[in-house]
Short mmCIF file of C-alpha atoms in Angstrom, two decimals:
data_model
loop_
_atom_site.label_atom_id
_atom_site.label_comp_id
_atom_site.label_asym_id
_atom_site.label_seq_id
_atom_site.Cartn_x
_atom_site.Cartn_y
_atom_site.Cartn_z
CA UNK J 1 -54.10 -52.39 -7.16
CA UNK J 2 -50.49 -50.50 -8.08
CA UNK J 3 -48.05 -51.45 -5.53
CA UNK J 4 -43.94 -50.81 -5.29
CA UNK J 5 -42.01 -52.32 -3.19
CA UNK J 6 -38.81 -52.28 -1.86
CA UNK J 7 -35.99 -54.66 -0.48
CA UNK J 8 -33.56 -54.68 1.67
CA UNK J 9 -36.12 -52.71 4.40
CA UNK J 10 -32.32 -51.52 5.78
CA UNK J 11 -28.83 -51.85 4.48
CA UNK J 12 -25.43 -51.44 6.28
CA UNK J 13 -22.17 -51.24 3.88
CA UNK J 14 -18.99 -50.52 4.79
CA UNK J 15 -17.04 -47.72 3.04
CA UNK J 16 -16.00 -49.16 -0.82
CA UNK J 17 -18.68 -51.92 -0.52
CA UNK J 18 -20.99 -51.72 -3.23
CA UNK J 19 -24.50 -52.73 -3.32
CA UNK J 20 -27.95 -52.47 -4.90
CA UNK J 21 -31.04 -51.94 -3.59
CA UNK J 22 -33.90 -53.29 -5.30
CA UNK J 23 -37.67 -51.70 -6.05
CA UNK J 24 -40.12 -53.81 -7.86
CA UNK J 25 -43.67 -52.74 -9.29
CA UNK J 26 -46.55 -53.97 -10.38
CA UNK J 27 -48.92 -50.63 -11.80
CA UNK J 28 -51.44 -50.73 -14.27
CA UNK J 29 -49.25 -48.73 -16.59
CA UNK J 30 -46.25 -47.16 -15.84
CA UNK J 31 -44.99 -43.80 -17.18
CA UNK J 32 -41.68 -43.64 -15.34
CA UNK J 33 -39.89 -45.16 -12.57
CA UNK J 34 -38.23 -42.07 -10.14
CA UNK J 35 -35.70 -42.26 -7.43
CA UNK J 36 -35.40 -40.29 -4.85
CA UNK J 37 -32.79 -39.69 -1.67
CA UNK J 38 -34.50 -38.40 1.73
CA UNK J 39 -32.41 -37.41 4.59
CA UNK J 40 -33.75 -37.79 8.15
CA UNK J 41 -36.38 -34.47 8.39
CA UNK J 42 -35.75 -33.36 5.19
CA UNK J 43 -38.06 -33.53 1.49
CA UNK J 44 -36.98 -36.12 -0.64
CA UNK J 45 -34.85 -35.19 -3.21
CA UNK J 46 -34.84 -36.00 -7.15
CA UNK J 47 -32.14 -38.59 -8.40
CA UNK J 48 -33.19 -40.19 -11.46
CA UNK J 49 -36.37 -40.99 -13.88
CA UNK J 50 -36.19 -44.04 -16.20
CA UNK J 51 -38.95 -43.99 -18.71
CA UNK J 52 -38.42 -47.11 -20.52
CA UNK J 53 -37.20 -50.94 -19.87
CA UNK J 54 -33.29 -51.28 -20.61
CA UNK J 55 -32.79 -48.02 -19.32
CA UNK J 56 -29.80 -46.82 -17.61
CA UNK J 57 -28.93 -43.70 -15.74
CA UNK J 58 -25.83 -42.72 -13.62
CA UNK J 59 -24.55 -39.80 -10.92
CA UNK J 60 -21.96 -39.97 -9.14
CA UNK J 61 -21.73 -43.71 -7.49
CA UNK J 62 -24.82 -44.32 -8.09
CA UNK J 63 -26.69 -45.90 -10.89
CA UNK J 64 -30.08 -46.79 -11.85
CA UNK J 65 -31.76 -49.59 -14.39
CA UNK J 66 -34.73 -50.69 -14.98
CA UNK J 67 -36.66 -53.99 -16.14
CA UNK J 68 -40.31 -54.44 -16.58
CA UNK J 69 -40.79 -55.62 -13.10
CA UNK J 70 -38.50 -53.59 -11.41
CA UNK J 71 -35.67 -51.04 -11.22
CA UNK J 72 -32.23 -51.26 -9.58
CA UNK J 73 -30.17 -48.48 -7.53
CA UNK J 74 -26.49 -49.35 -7.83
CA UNK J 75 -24.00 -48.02 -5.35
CA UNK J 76 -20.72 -47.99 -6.19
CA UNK J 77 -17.99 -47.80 -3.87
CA UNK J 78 -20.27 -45.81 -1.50
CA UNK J 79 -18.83 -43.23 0.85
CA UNK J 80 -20.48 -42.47 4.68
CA UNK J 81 -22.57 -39.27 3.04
CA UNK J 82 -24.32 -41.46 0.88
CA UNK J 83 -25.95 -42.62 3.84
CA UNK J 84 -30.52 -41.96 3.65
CA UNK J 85 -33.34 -43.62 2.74
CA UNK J 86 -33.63 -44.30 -1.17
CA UNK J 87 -37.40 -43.78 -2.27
CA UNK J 88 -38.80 -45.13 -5.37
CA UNK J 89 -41.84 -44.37 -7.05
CA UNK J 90 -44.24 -45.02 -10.14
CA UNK J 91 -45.65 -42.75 -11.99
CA UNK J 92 -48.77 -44.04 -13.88
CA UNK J 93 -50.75 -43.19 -16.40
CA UNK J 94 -53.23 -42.15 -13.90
CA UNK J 95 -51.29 -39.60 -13.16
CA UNK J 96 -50.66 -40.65 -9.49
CA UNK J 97 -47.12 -41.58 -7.96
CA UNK J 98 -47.07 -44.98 -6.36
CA UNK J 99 -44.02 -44.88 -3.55
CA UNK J 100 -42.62 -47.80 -1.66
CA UNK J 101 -41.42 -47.48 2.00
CA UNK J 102 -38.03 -47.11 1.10
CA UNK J 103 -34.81 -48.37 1.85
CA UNK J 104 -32.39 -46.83 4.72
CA UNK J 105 -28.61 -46.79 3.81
CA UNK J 106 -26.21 -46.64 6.71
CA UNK J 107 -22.50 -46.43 5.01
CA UNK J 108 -19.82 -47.43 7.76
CA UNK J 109 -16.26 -45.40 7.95
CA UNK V 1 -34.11 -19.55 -6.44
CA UNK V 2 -36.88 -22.09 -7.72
CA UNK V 3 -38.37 -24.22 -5.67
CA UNK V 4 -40.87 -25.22 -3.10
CA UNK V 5 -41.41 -23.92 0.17
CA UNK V 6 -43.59 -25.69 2.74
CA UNK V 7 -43.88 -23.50 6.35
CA UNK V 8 -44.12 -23.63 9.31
CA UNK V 9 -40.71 -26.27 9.70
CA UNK V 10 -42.77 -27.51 13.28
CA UNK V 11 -46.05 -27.00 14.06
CA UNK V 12 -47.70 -28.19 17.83
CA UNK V 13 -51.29 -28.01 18.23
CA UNK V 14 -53.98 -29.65 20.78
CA UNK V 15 -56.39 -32.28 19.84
CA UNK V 16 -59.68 -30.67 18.38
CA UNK V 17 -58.08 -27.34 16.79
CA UNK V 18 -57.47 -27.48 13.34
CA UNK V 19 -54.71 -26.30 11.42
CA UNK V 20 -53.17 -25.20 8.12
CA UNK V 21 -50.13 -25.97 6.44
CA UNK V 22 -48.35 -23.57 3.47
CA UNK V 23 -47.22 -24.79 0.34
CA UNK V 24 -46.18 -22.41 -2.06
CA UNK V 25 -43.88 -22.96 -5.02
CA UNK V 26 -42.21 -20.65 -7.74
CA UNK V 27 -41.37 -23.72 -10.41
CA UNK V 28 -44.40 -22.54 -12.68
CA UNK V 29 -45.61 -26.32 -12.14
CA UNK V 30 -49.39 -27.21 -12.55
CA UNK V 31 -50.01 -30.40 -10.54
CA UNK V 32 -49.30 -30.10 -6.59
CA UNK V 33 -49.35 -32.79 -4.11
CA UNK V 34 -49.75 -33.39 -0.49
CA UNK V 35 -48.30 -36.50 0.94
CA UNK V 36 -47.98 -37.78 4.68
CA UNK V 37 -45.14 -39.93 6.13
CA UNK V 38 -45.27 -41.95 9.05
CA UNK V 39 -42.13 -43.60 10.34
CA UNK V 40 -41.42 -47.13 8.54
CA UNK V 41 -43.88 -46.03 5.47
CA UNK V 42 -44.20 -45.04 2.38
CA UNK V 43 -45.90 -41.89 1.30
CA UNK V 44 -49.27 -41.63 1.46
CA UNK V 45 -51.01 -39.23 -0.81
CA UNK V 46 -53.96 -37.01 1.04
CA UNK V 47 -54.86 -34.61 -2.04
CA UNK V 48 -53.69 -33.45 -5.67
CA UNK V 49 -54.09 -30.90 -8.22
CA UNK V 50 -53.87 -30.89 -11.28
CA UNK V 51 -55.29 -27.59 -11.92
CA UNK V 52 -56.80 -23.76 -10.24
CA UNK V 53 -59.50 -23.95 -8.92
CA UNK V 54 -59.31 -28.08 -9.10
CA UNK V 55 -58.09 -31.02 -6.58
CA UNK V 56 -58.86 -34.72 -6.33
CA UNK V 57 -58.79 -36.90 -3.25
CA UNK V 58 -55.88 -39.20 -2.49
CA UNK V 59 -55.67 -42.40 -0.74
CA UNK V 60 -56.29 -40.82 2.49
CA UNK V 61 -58.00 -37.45 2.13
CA UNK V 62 -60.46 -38.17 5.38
CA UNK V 63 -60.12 -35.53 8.01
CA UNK V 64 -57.80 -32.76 5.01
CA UNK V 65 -59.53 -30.31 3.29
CA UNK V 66 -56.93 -27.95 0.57
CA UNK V 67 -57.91 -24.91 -1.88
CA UNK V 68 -56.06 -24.31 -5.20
CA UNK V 69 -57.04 -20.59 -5.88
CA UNK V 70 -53.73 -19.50 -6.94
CA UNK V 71 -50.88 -21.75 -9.34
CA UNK V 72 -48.43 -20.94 -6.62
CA UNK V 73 -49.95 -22.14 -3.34
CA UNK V 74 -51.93 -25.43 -2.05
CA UNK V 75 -52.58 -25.23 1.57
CA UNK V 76 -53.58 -28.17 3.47
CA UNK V 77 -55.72 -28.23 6.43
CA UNK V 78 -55.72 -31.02 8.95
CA UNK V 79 -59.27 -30.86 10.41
CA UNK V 80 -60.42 -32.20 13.81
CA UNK V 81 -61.49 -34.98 12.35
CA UNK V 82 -58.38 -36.52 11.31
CA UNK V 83 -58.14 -39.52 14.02
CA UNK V 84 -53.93 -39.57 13.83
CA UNK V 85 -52.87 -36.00 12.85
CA UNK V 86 -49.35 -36.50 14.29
CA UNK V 87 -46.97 -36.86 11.04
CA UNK V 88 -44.30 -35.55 8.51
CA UNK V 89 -45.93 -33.61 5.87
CA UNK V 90 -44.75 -33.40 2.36
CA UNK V 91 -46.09 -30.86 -0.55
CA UNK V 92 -44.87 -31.61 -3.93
CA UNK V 93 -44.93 -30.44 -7.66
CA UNK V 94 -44.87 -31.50 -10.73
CA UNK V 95 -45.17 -30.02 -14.44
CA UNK V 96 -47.20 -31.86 -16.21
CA UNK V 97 -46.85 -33.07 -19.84
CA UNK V 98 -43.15 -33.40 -19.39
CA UNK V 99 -40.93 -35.32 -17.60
CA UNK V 100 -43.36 -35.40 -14.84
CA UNK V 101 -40.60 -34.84 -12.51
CA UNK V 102 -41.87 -34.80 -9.10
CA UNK V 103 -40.09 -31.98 -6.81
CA UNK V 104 -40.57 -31.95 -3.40
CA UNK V 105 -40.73 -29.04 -0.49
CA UNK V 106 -38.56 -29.48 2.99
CA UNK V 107 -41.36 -30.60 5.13
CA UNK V 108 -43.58 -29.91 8.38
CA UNK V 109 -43.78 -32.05 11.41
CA UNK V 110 -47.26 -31.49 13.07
CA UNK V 111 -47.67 -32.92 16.73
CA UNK V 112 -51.23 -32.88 18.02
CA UNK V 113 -50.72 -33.58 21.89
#
């Protein structure tokens, strides 16, 4: 069965203190790892799709990788509006998106 | 502007009534989605499309019904028999045979008191 997870469940940086939240997978096949931000009552909204392991990707303070097994969301010196929950998902190559729960970002002033 | 639209924003209805939700985007995208989100989870897909005229069940498509008679719009109806109707709402689109970037609408909260 495809399944993503992620890790922490909840994070709480200070301002400057970088981190990296963590979303591992295990799909049949996958065509692309996304990322996603969601604030509270709002649609998620597109960050980043890595296609292929070694990949790397980067906006702003934030940057994504991927591995085979999993895919990392740096965040670099993170500011309070950075603050959501980060979504990731796998897309496979039958054609479904696999999500995990997320993980919720409070930054700290 | 491009994008998706998803309305009503909040929707209240009683127990036994069924209701619809709108999706309608302007991204010229083929494949639609409808995902729920409970607190603490991730989302759950109800029903997809990859086509007009076309849809496949999700992981939890008992109690939804949707139509895909036009490109633009996939509305989803929560029927009376959906045991736990109460939840965030989420349509989505993709084009397909790309990037498969998945965009997603702003939402509707249905409460069924």
């Amino acid at each position: 069965e495809d399944q993503v997870t992620q890790s922490p469940e909840a994070l709480r940086l200070q301002e400057g203190e970088s981190s990296s939240l963590n979303c591992s997978y295990t799909v049949s096949g996958l065509r692309g790892l996304f990322w996603y931000r969601q604030d509270p009552g709002k649609g998620p909204e597109f960050l980043f799709t890595l296609y292929s392991a070694g990949e790397e990707k980067e906006k702003e303070r934030l940057k994504a990788t991927l591995t085979k097994k999993e895919s990392f969301l740096h965040i670099t010196a993170p500011k309070p509006e950075d603050s959501a929950t980060y979504l990731c998902a796998a897309f496979t190559y039958g054609q479904n998106f696999v999500f995990g729960p997320g993980t919720r970002l409070s930054v700290l002033p | 502007d491009g994008g998706i639209t998803q309305s009503p924003k909040y929707l209240f209805r009683k127990e036994g009534q069924n209701v619809t939700l709108s999706c309608e985007q302007n991204l010229n995208h083929d494949a639609m989605y409808w995902y729920r989100q409970d607190p603490g989870q991730g989302l759950r897909l109800i029903y997809y499309s990859q086509i007009v005229n076309d849809f496949q069940k999700g992981d939890i498509a008992e109690g939804y019904s949707v139509s895909r008679e036009k490109k633009e719009s996939f509305p989803l109806t929560v029927t009376s028999a959906q045991k736990n109707p109460t939840a965030f709402y989420l349509c989505a689109s993709t084009q397909t045979g790309g990037s498969y970037e998945q965009y997603f609408g702003p939402g509707t909260r249905l409460t069924v008191t």
